[in-house]
GROMACS .gro file of C-alpha atoms in nm:
model
  462
    1MET     CA    1   8.305  18.457   3.558
    2SER     CA    2   8.524  18.241   3.782
    3ASP     CA    3   8.831  18.098   3.614
    4LEU     CA    4   8.990  17.959   3.927
    5SER     CA    5   9.102  17.603   3.991
    6THR     CA    6   9.126  17.389   4.301
    7SER     CA    7   9.230  17.023   4.281
    8GLY     CA    8   9.187  17.023   3.906
    9GLN     CA    9   8.816  17.097   3.929
   10PRO     CA   10   8.620  17.339   3.713
   11GLY     CA   11   8.628  17.644   3.933
   12GLY     CA   12   8.723  17.677   4.298
   13ARG     CA   13   8.916  17.908   4.529
   14PRO     CA   14   9.289  17.985   4.517
   15ALA     CA   15   9.339  17.930   4.891
   16ASP     CA   16   9.111  17.638   4.965
   17PRO     CA   17   8.980  17.673   5.323
   18LEU     CA   18   8.770  17.359   5.316
   19PRO     CA   19   8.882  17.083   5.554
   20GLU     CA   20   8.968  16.725   5.470
   21ARG     CA   21   8.739  16.584   5.741
   22PRO     CA   22   8.482  16.838   5.860
   23ARG     CA   23   8.294  16.785   6.183
   24VAL     CA   24   8.027  17.043   6.108
   25LEU     CA   25   7.951  17.219   5.781
   26ARG     CA   26   7.726  17.521   5.822
   27SER     CA   27   7.560  17.717   5.541
   28ARG     CA   28   7.275  17.955   5.477
   29ARG     CA   29   7.185  17.729   5.180
   30VAL     CA   30   7.164  17.365   5.286
   31VAL     CA   31   6.943  17.167   5.048
   32LEU     CA   32   6.743  16.926   5.263
   33PRO     CA   33   6.455  16.694   5.163
   34GLY     CA   34   6.212  16.964   5.273
   35GLY     CA   35   6.383  17.238   5.075
   36GLU     CA   36   6.666  17.486   5.108
   37ARG     CA   37   6.731  17.654   5.445
   38PRO     CA   38   7.010  17.758   5.683
   39ALA     CA   39   7.141  17.459   5.878
   40ALA     CA   40   7.444  17.290   6.030
   41VAL     CA   41   7.527  16.938   5.913
   42HIS     CA   42   7.714  16.731   6.174
   43VAL     CA   43   7.938  16.449   6.051
   44ALA     CA   44   8.057  16.149   6.252
   45ASP     CA   45   8.192  15.812   6.145
   46GLY     CA   46   8.113  15.878   5.781
   47ARG     CA   47   7.744  15.947   5.838
   48ILE     CA   48   7.530  16.253   5.899
   49ALA     CA   49   7.492  16.247   6.277
   50ALA     CA   50   7.263  16.548   6.312
   51ILE     CA   51   7.115  16.840   6.121
   52THR     CA   52   7.055  17.140   6.344
   53GLU     CA   53   6.987  17.508   6.336
   54PRO     CA   54   7.305  17.699   6.239
   55ALA     CA   55   7.379  17.818   6.592
   56ASP     CA   56   7.304  17.483   6.759
   57VAL     CA   57   7.660  17.347   6.768
   58PRO     CA   58   7.824  17.227   7.092
   59ALA     CA   59   8.104  17.440   7.229
   60GLY     CA   60   8.448  17.331   7.114
   61VAL     CA   61   8.329  17.158   6.798
   62GLU     CA   62   8.509  17.267   6.482
   63VAL     CA   63   8.270  17.440   6.242
   64THR     CA   64   8.335  17.519   5.876
   65ASP     CA   65   8.112  17.810   5.785
   66LEU     CA   66   8.027  17.809   5.415
   67GLY     CA   67   7.836  18.135   5.427
   68GLY     CA   68   7.622  18.163   5.116
   69LEU     CA   69   7.775  17.863   4.939
   70ALA     CA   70   7.528  17.578   4.894
   71LEU     CA   71   7.563  17.238   5.058
   72LEU     CA   72   7.412  16.957   4.851
   73PRO     CA   73   7.404  16.579   4.883
   74GLY     CA   74   7.643  16.397   4.655
   75VAL     CA   75   7.514  16.337   4.304
   76VAL     CA   76   7.410  15.980   4.224
   77ASP     CA   77   7.477  15.892   3.861
   78SER     CA   78   7.307  15.562   3.784
   79HIS     CA   79   7.413  15.555   3.418
   80VAL     CA   80   7.789  15.544   3.362
   81HIS     CA   81   7.994  15.334   3.119
   82VAL     CA   82   8.335  15.273   3.275
   83ASN     CA   83   8.442  15.015   3.009
   84GLU     CA   84   8.695  14.832   3.228
   85PRO     CA   85   8.817  14.560   3.184
   86GLY     CA   86   8.848  14.508   2.812
   87ARG     CA   87   8.818  14.864   2.684
   88THR     CA   88   9.014  15.047   2.950
   89GLU     CA   89   9.176  15.254   2.675
   90TRP     CA   90   8.830  15.413   2.636
   91GLU     CA   91   8.794  15.491   3.008
   92GLY     CA   92   8.859  15.305   3.335
   93PHE     CA   93   8.761  15.305   3.701
   94ALA     CA   94   9.042  15.535   3.814
   95THR     CA   95   8.975  15.806   3.556
   96ALA     CA   96   8.595  15.780   3.552
   97THR     CA   97   8.564  15.804   3.929
   98ARG     CA   98   8.813  16.090   3.959
   99ALA     CA   99   8.607  16.279   3.702
  100ALA     CA  100   8.291  16.195   3.894
  101ALA     CA  101   8.433  16.326   4.222
  102ALA     CA  102   8.551  16.647   4.052
  103GLY     CA  103   8.193  16.704   3.938
  104GLY     CA  104   8.022  16.642   4.272
  105VAL     CA  105   7.924  16.282   4.193
  106THR     CA  106   7.978  16.050   4.489
  107THR     CA  107   7.808  15.734   4.359
  108ILE     CA  108   7.801  15.579   4.013
  109ILE     CA  109   7.638  15.262   3.888
  110ASP     CA  110   7.833  15.106   3.605
  111MET     CA  111   7.657  14.973   3.296
  112PRO     CA  112   7.721  14.611   3.189
  113LEU     CA  113   7.878  14.721   2.859
  114ASN     CA  114   8.124  14.821   2.710
  115ALA     CA  115   8.356  14.616   2.924
  116ILE     CA  116   8.485  14.283   2.796
  117PRO     CA  117   8.341  14.058   2.916
  118PRO     CA  118   8.010  14.238   2.970
  119THR     CA  119   7.845  14.196   3.308
  120THR     CA  120   7.614  13.913   3.204
  121SER     CA  121   7.750  13.642   3.435
  122LEU     CA  122   7.871  13.610   3.791
  123ALA     CA  123   8.227  13.552   3.670
  124ALA     CA  124   8.219  13.876   3.470
  125LEU     CA  125   8.086  14.069   3.770
  126GLU     CA  126   8.360  13.928   3.990
  127ALA     CA  127   8.622  14.025   3.732
  128LYS     CA  128   8.489  14.378   3.718
  129ARG     CA  129   8.479  14.411   4.097
  130ALA     CA  130   8.835  14.280   4.122
  131VAL     CA  131   8.973  14.535   3.878
  132ALA     CA  132   8.778  14.822   4.034
  133ALA     CA  133   8.881  14.751   4.393
  134GLY     CA  134   9.140  14.991   4.527
  135GLN     CA  135   9.125  15.248   4.247
  136ILE     CA  136   8.780  15.405   4.279
  137ALA     CA  137   8.746  15.761   4.406
  138VAL     CA  138   8.369  15.732   4.462
  139ASP     CA  139   8.131  15.450   4.551
  140VAL     CA  140   8.051  15.214   4.263
  141GLY     CA  141   7.768  14.969   4.202
  142PHE     CA  142   7.691  14.756   3.898
  143TRP     CA  143   7.408  14.674   3.663
  144GLY     CA  144   7.379  14.328   3.515
  145GLY     CA  145   7.290  14.265   3.152
  146ILE     CA  146   7.015  14.082   2.962
  147ILE     CA  147   7.130  13.932   2.632
  148GLY     CA  148   6.907  13.624   2.620
  149ALA     CA  149   6.625  13.438   2.792
  150ASP     CA  150   6.725  13.072   2.770
  151ALA     CA  151   6.774  12.862   3.082
  152ARG     CA  152   7.142  12.949   3.118
  153SER     CA  153   7.078  13.320   3.076
  154LEU     CA  154   6.803  13.312   3.338
  155ASP     CA  155   7.035  13.127   3.577
  156ASP     CA  156   7.293  13.402   3.519
  157LEU     CA  157   7.035  13.669   3.604
  158ALA     CA  158   6.950  13.494   3.929
  159ALA     CA  159   7.318  13.460   4.023
  160LEU     CA  160   7.385  13.828   3.947
  161HIS     CA  161   7.079  13.932   4.146
  162ASP     CA  162   7.196  13.727   4.445
  163ALA     CA  163   7.541  13.887   4.410
  164GLY     CA  164   7.393  14.236   4.451
  165VAL     CA  165   7.363  14.399   4.110
  166PHE     CA  166   7.117  14.688   4.107
  167GLY     CA  167   6.910  14.553   3.820
  168PHE     CA  168   6.945  14.448   3.458
  169LYS     CA  169   6.996  14.634   3.133
  170ALA     CA  170   6.871  14.533   2.790
  171PHE     CA  171   6.888  14.686   2.443
  172LEU     CA  172   6.596  14.673   2.203
  173ALA     CA  173   6.821  14.809   1.924
  174PRO     CA  174   7.182  14.715   1.844
  175SER     CA  175   7.416  14.823   2.122
  176GLY     CA  176   7.718  14.903   1.905
  177VAL     CA  177   7.933  14.621   2.050
  178GLU     CA  178   7.903  14.263   1.933
  179GLU     CA  179   7.946  14.104   2.276
  180PHE     CA  180   7.625  14.268   2.404
  181PRO     CA  181   7.353  14.184   2.148
  182HIS     CA  182   7.011  14.344   2.157
  183VAL     CA  183   6.703  14.138   2.233
  184SER     CA  184   6.358  14.115   2.082
  185MET     CA  185   6.052  14.222   2.275
  186ASP     CA  186   5.960  13.853   2.313
  187VAL     CA  187   6.298  13.770   2.467
  188LEU     CA  188   6.274  14.074   2.692
  189ALA     CA  189   5.926  13.965   2.801
  190ALA     CA  190   6.059  13.623   2.904
  191ALA     CA  191   6.350  13.778   3.091
  192THR     CA  192   6.138  14.037   3.269
  193ARG     CA  193   5.895  13.775   3.391
  194HIS     CA  194   6.198  13.628   3.562
  195THR     CA  195   6.324  13.961   3.696
  196ALA     CA  196   5.971  14.045   3.817
  197ARG     CA  197   5.969  13.731   4.032
  198MET     CA  198   6.300  13.847   4.183
  199GLY     CA  199   6.167  14.199   4.234
  200ALA     CA  200   6.450  14.332   4.020
  201LEU     CA  201   6.452  14.649   3.813
  202THR     CA  202   6.500  14.620   3.436
  203VAL     CA  203   6.638  14.923   3.251
  204VAL     CA  204   6.605  14.943   2.875
  205HIS     CA  205   6.759  15.122   2.580
  206ALA     CA  206   6.428  15.190   2.410
  207GLU     CA  207   6.451  15.233   2.034
  208SER     CA  208   6.252  15.012   1.799
  209PRO     CA  209   6.474  14.824   1.550
  210ALA     CA  210   6.180  14.794   1.310
  211VAL     CA  211   6.156  15.173   1.289
  212LEU     CA  212   6.534  15.218   1.267
  213GLU     CA  213   6.557  14.970   0.979
  214THR     CA  214   6.324  15.185   0.767
  215ALA     CA  215   6.492  15.516   0.850
  216PRO     CA  216   6.731  15.694   0.610
  217PRO     CA  217   7.100  15.596   0.624
  218VAL     CA  218   7.366  15.805   0.793
  219LEU     CA  219   7.568  16.007   0.542
  220GLY     CA  220   7.923  16.089   0.645
  221ARG     CA  221   7.973  16.419   0.827
  222ALA     CA  222   7.613  16.539   0.815
  223PHE     CA  223   7.458  16.558   1.162
  224ALA     CA  224   7.115  16.597   1.002
  225SER     CA  225   7.149  16.250   0.852
  226TRP     CA  226   7.237  16.103   1.193
  227LEU     CA  227   6.930  16.271   1.339
  228ALA     CA  228   6.707  16.143   1.059
  229SER     CA  229   6.839  15.789   1.107
  230ARG     CA  230   6.707  15.780   1.467
  231PRO     CA  231   6.356  15.927   1.434
  232PRO     CA  232   6.132  15.999   1.736
  233ALA     CA  233   5.903  15.717   1.625
  234ALA     CA  234   6.174  15.466   1.722
  235GLU     CA  235   6.155  15.578   2.084
  236GLN     CA  236   5.779  15.621   2.079
  237ASP     CA  237   5.719  15.269   1.945
  238ALA     CA  238   5.961  15.108   2.190
  239VAL     CA  239   5.826  15.292   2.494
  240ALA     CA  240   5.468  15.200   2.404
  241GLY     CA  241   5.575  14.835   2.387
  242LEU     CA  242   5.749  14.857   2.723
  243VAL     CA  243   5.442  15.009   2.888
  244ALA     CA  244   5.235  14.718   2.756
  245LEU     CA  245   5.500  14.475   2.881
  246SER     CA  246   5.497  14.631   3.228
  247ALA     CA  247   5.119  14.600   3.240
  248ALA     CA  248   5.131  14.237   3.128
  249THR     CA  249   5.411  14.114   3.356
  250GLY     CA  250   5.412  14.348   3.654
  251ALA     CA  251   5.784  14.401   3.596
  252ARG     CA  252   5.959  14.715   3.713
  253LEU     CA  253   6.075  14.879   3.390
  254HIS     CA  254   6.280  15.194   3.339
  255VAL     CA  255   6.348  15.374   3.011
  256LEU     CA  256   6.704  15.491   2.974
  257HIS     CA  257   6.815  15.826   2.825
  258LEU     CA  258   6.481  15.930   2.677
  259SER     CA  259   6.516  16.209   2.423
  260ALA     CA  260   6.198  16.212   2.210
  261VAL     CA  261   5.903  16.397   2.360
  262GLU     CA  262   5.668  16.192   2.143
  263ALA     CA  263   5.716  15.909   2.397
  264LEU     CA  264   5.599  16.116   2.693
  265ASP     CA  265   5.228  16.039   2.648
  266ASP     CA  266   5.295  15.670   2.707
  267ILE     CA  267   5.490  15.752   3.022
  268VAL     CA  268   5.195  15.956   3.146
  269THR     CA  269   4.967  15.661   3.068
  270ALA     CA  270   5.190  15.426   3.268
  271ARG     CA  271   5.190  15.666   3.562
  272ASP     CA  272   4.812  15.710   3.550
  273GLU     CA  273   4.765  15.333   3.543
  274GLY     CA  274   4.990  15.289   3.846
  275LEU     CA  275   5.248  15.078   3.665
  276ALA     CA  276   5.599  15.027   3.802
  277PHE     CA  277   5.736  15.226   3.511
  278SER     CA  278   5.979  15.519   3.495
  279ALA     CA  279   6.216  15.705   3.267
  280GLU     CA  280   6.525  15.922   3.281
  281THR     CA  281   6.679  16.186   3.061
  282CYS     CA  282   7.030  16.329   3.035
  283PRO     CA  283   7.208  16.665   3.062
  284HIS     CA  284   7.292  16.674   2.691
  285TYR     CA  285   6.925  16.645   2.590
  286LEU     CA  286   6.849  16.934   2.827
  287THR     CA  287   7.137  17.151   2.703
  288PHE     CA  288   7.204  17.110   2.332
  289THR     CA  289   6.979  17.140   2.029
  290ALA     CA  290   7.011  16.980   1.688
  291GLU     CA  291   7.015  17.324   1.530
  292GLU     CA  292   7.350  17.408   1.694
  293VAL     CA  293   7.541  17.086   1.618
  294PRO     CA  294   7.794  17.144   1.336
  295ASP     CA  295   7.850  16.887   1.068
  296GLY     CA  296   8.148  16.669   1.157
  297ALA     CA  297   8.118  16.742   1.531
  298THR     CA  298   8.103  16.379   1.641
  299VAL     CA  299   8.150  16.472   2.010
  300PHE     CA  300   7.773  16.537   1.993
  301LYS     CA  301   7.687  16.190   1.862
  302CYS     CA  302   7.472  15.981   2.094
  303ALA     CA  303   7.180  15.743   2.061
  304PRO     CA  304   6.904  15.848   2.081
  305PRO     CA  305   7.025  16.173   1.926
  306ILE     CA  306   7.012  16.532   2.041
  307ARG     CA  307   6.691  16.673   1.893
  308GLY     CA  308   6.549  17.015   1.811
  309ARG     CA  309   6.480  17.325   2.019
  310SER     CA  310   6.110  17.258   2.070
  311ASN     CA  311   6.193  16.905   2.186
  312LEU     CA  312   6.437  17.042   2.445
  313ASP     CA  313   6.178  17.286   2.579
  314ARG     CA  314   5.919  17.010   2.614
  315LEU     CA  315   6.170  16.788   2.796
  316TRP     CA  316   6.216  17.067   3.048
  317ASP     CA  317   5.840  17.096   3.087
  318ALA     CA  318   5.819  16.721   3.150
  319LEU     CA  319   6.101  16.738   3.403
  320GLY     CA  320   5.920  17.012   3.590
  321GLU     CA  321   5.600  16.806   3.581
  322GLY     CA  322   5.773  16.514   3.752
  323LEU     CA  323   5.766  16.275   3.455
  324PHE     CA  324   6.131  16.173   3.493
  325ALA     CA  325   6.280  15.967   3.774
  326GLY     CA  326   6.610  16.148   3.735
  327VAL     CA  327   6.872  16.313   3.520
  328VAL     CA  328   7.186  16.105   3.470
  329SER     CA  329   7.491  16.140   3.248
  330ASP     CA  330   7.501  15.829   3.027
  331HIS     CA  331   7.876  15.894   3.035
  332SER     CA  332   7.995  15.686   2.739
  333PRO     CA  333   8.346  15.789   2.632
  334SER     CA  334   8.582  15.638   2.378
  335THR     CA  335   8.916  15.716   2.222
  336PRO     CA  336   8.948  16.004   1.973
  337GLU     CA  337   9.003  15.747   1.699
  338VAL     CA  338   8.685  15.553   1.778
  339LYS     CA  339   8.499  15.883   1.808
  340GLN     CA  340   8.622  15.974   1.457
  341ILE     CA  341   8.738  16.316   1.574
  342ASP     CA  342   8.970  16.355   1.276
  343THR     CA  343   8.721  16.251   1.007
  344GLY     CA  344   8.396  16.378   1.158
  345ASP     CA  345   8.220  16.074   1.014
  346PHE     CA  346   7.887  16.034   1.196
  347ALA     CA  347   7.827  15.698   1.032
  348ALA     CA  348   8.146  15.547   1.177
  349ALA     CA  349   8.182  15.737   1.508
  350TRP     CA  350   8.107  15.587   1.847
  351GLY     CA  351   7.777  15.717   1.981
  352GLY     CA  352   7.837  15.838   2.334
  353ILE     CA  353   7.885  16.163   2.525
  354ALA     CA  354   8.142  16.207   2.802
  355SER     CA  355   7.993  16.422   3.077
  356VAL     CA  356   8.013  16.265   3.424
  357GLN     CA  357   8.218  16.562   3.550
  358ILE     CA  358   8.002  16.828   3.388
  359GLY     CA  359   7.644  16.712   3.448
  360LEU     CA  360   7.568  16.904   3.768
  361PRO     CA  361   7.662  17.252   3.639
  362ALA     CA  362   7.521  17.177   3.294
  363VAL     CA  363   7.176  17.100   3.434
  364TRP     CA  364   7.193  17.386   3.685
  365THR     CA  365   7.280  17.634   3.407
  366GLN     CA  366   6.959  17.550   3.223
  367ALA     CA  367   6.748  17.497   3.534
  368ARG     CA  368   6.815  17.835   3.695
  369ALA     CA  369   6.742  18.010   3.364
  370ARG     CA  370   6.398  17.845   3.374
  371GLY     CA  371   6.326  17.942   3.735
  372HIS     CA  372   6.404  17.608   3.898
  373SER     CA  373   6.563  17.580   4.242
  374LEU     CA  374   6.856  17.395   4.391
  375ALA     CA  375   6.599  17.170   4.558
  376ASP     CA  376   6.473  17.075   4.210
  377LEU     CA  377   6.830  17.005   4.099
  378VAL     CA  378   6.890  16.778   4.400
  379GLY     CA  379   6.565  16.594   4.334
  380TRP     CA  380   6.660  16.521   3.974
  381MET     CA  381   7.029  16.434   4.019
  382CYS     CA  382   7.065  16.307   4.376
  383ALA     CA  383   6.744  16.182   4.536
  384GLY     CA  384   6.576  16.055   4.220
  385PRO     CA  385   6.854  15.827   4.093
  386ALA     CA  386   6.923  15.705   4.449
  387GLN     CA  387   6.558  15.610   4.491
  388LEU     CA  388   6.552  15.437   4.152
  389ALA     CA  389   6.849  15.220   4.251
  390GLY     CA  390   6.733  15.162   4.608
  391LEU     CA  391   7.029  15.344   4.762
  392ARG     CA  392   6.868  15.441   5.092
  393ARG     CA  393   7.172  15.616   5.240
  394LYS     CA  394   7.254  15.818   4.928
  395GLY     CA  395   7.116  16.126   4.757
  396ARG     CA  396   6.967  16.301   5.062
  397LEU     CA  397   7.092  16.512   5.349
  398GLU     CA  398   6.927  16.343   5.646
  399VAL     CA  399   7.034  16.187   5.973
  400GLY     CA  400   7.180  15.842   5.916
  401ALA     CA  401   7.265  15.900   5.550
  402ASP     CA  402   7.620  15.871   5.426
  403ALA     CA  403   7.801  16.204   5.462
  404ASP     CA  404   7.833  16.242   5.084
  405LEU     CA  405   7.839  16.618   5.050
  406VAL     CA  406   7.904  16.877   4.781
  407VAL     CA  407   8.004  17.237   4.844
  408PHE     CA  408   7.860  17.421   4.546
  409ASP     CA  409   7.871  17.784   4.439
  410PRO     CA  410   7.551  17.824   4.236
  411ASP     CA  411   7.626  18.184   4.145
  412ALA     CA  412   7.975  18.137   3.998
  413SER     CA  413   8.039  18.040   3.638
  414PHE     CA  414   8.328  17.883   3.450
  415LEU     CA  415   8.440  17.803   3.099
  416VAL     CA  416   8.472  17.432   3.021
  417ARG     CA  417   8.828  17.363   2.907
  418PRO     CA  418   8.945  17.016   2.803
  419ALA     CA  419   9.247  17.042   3.036
  420MET     CA  420   9.021  17.045   3.342
  421LEU     CA  421   8.846  16.718   3.254
  422ARG     CA  422   8.952  16.416   3.457
  423HIS     CA  423   8.812  16.137   3.241
  424ARG     CA  424   9.064  15.952   3.025
  425HIS     CA  425   9.013  16.139   2.698
  426PRO     CA  426   8.922  16.509   2.735
  427LEU     CA  427   8.652  16.503   2.467
  428THR     CA  428   8.316  16.661   2.538
  429PRO     CA  429   8.059  16.871   2.353
  430TYR     CA  430   8.066  17.111   2.648
  431ALA     CA  431   8.420  17.230   2.565
  432GLY     CA  432   8.425  17.609   2.529
  433ARG     CA  433   8.083  17.647   2.689
  434SER     CA  434   8.020  17.873   2.989
  435LEU     CA  435   7.836  17.693   3.269
  436ASP     CA  436   7.690  17.814   3.595
  437GLY     CA  437   7.763  17.644   3.926
  438VAL     CA  438   8.107  17.553   4.056
  439VAL     CA  439   8.183  17.241   4.260
  440LEU     CA  440   8.426  17.357   4.530
  441ALA     CA  441   8.458  17.033   4.728
  442THR     CA  442   8.323  16.680   4.723
  443TYR     CA  443   8.309  16.468   5.038
  444LEU     CA  444   8.262  16.091   5.036
  445ARG     CA  445   8.143  15.965   5.376
  446GLY     CA  446   8.281  16.280   5.535
  447VAL     CA  447   8.629  16.285   5.371
  448ARG     CA  448   8.743  16.493   5.073
  449ALA     CA  449   8.731  16.284   4.757
  450ASP     CA  450   8.813  16.537   4.486
  451GLY     CA  451   9.146  16.622   4.329
  452ASP     CA  452   9.428  16.369   4.351
  453ARG     CA  453   9.344  16.236   4.696
  454PRO     CA  454   9.384  15.862   4.759
  455PRO     CA  455   9.082  15.666   4.634
  456ARG     CA  456   8.836  15.579   4.911
  457GLY     CA  457   8.542  15.452   4.714
  458ARG     CA  458   8.362  15.132   4.808
  459LEU     CA  459   8.200  14.866   4.595
  460LEU     CA  460   7.825  14.870   4.654
  461GLU     CA  461   7.572  14.590   4.647
  462ARG     CA  462   7.199  14.628   4.612
   0.00000   0.00000   0.00000
C-alpha cells in the first residue's frame, strides 16, 4: 500500500519527477480511444499535437518517460454542486476545483443549485461566472435550471441557452432547497418541448413524488428507514414517465444519479426504440451497499439512496452492458452541522455525498476487481460525460484535443484520510477505506493543475 503524498493528493512520489509543462509524455500504458497501448503524447500550445509510437520523438525534444504508469485523459465530471454564491460555506469554486484537480478531474459542470440565486436566469448565471472567474483550478461549465414553464421561465431558458449553458436540470421530487422547487411532469413536458426546439439537453432528478408520499417516514438515526423512504418504485415510476415524455416530445432527456436497477428495463426500452434518452450512475452506488451503512452515519445519506448488495452487482452488470452514459460524482457537500454529523439524524441531514476527489480511484477499485480495463474506466468517466455535454475537446487522448492529462498508477493503493481531501469540509463516506489507483499528476491544457498551483481553469460555454 502506498501512503505517500505529493501536492496534497492521495498517493504520489516523495521526489516528484513530473514536469510542470511537459513536451512529450511517454508511457507503456496510454489509454487512447482505441484502447491501451504504448505511445508518446506530444503537447503544444495546450493541445495534443501528435500521438506517436514511443520511439518516434524528434531529437532534442524533452521526453518524460512514465514507464508503466498509465496516462489517461482528464476526468470530466458533469455533475458537481459547487454551491457558490450563496452557500459558499458548504463548498465554493476554489475548494471544489482544487479537490477535482487532486483527483484527476480537469472539467466539471456545475449544477444550478444549491447556489443562491440558482442558475435559472441570465443574471444568476452571470453572477456565478463572475464569482468563479480567477479562482478555478480546472475548467468549469454550467447547467441551467427548470423551475417553471410559464412565459417568463421559457424566456429565461432561451437566454441561458444562448449564453452557453450545457443544458437544463429539473427535479421531479423536492430538491431540498426552497429556491429550486420541483416540477410536475406536465410542467416538465411544457419546458422540454421548448428545450427540444433549441436542441438542448434536459437532465432530471427522477424520483416520483407520488410514490415518495406513500413511503414510510424517516426515523431518526436508522439508515434502514431512510432507505425505505426512497423505494425503488420512485425511480422506476419516474423513469418510465420520462421515457414516455421523450417519445412524445423528441426531447433529449438524461436521468441523473440512477440507483435503482428496477428502472433499467425502461432505459433498455428507450435505447431499443432509438430515443434520445440516457442515464448516469455514481461512484457511491457502485461502491457501497445498504448492508454496510451504520445507523447514524449520515455521510452516506444521498437521494436516491445507496441500496443493497444485489442492486450494486446489477448496476455493475448494466455499466458493462453500456446502459449508462457515464459515471459522475454528484458531489454535493455541506457543513458538518447541515450534515447532522453530531446527531446522526437521517431525517434532518442534508442528502449529498462529497466525492469529486475520490471518484476515479473508487470506481477503478471496483472495476479492476470485476475484470474491467482502464479503457473501460476512461469510457465511463472521461469520454462518456464529455460526449453527453458536447465537450468535443475533452475526455479523449487524440490529436487536437485539450492536453488534459492524468498520470495514474493503477497498481498502487492508498488509505483515504480526511486530511488529504481538498474540498471545503473533509467529510466523505470513503474515509478509512483503502482504494486502488493513485493520481500522481493532473495536467490542464498541458500545465500542472494539482496541488497549490495558481488556478488556470477557464469558464466553458456549450
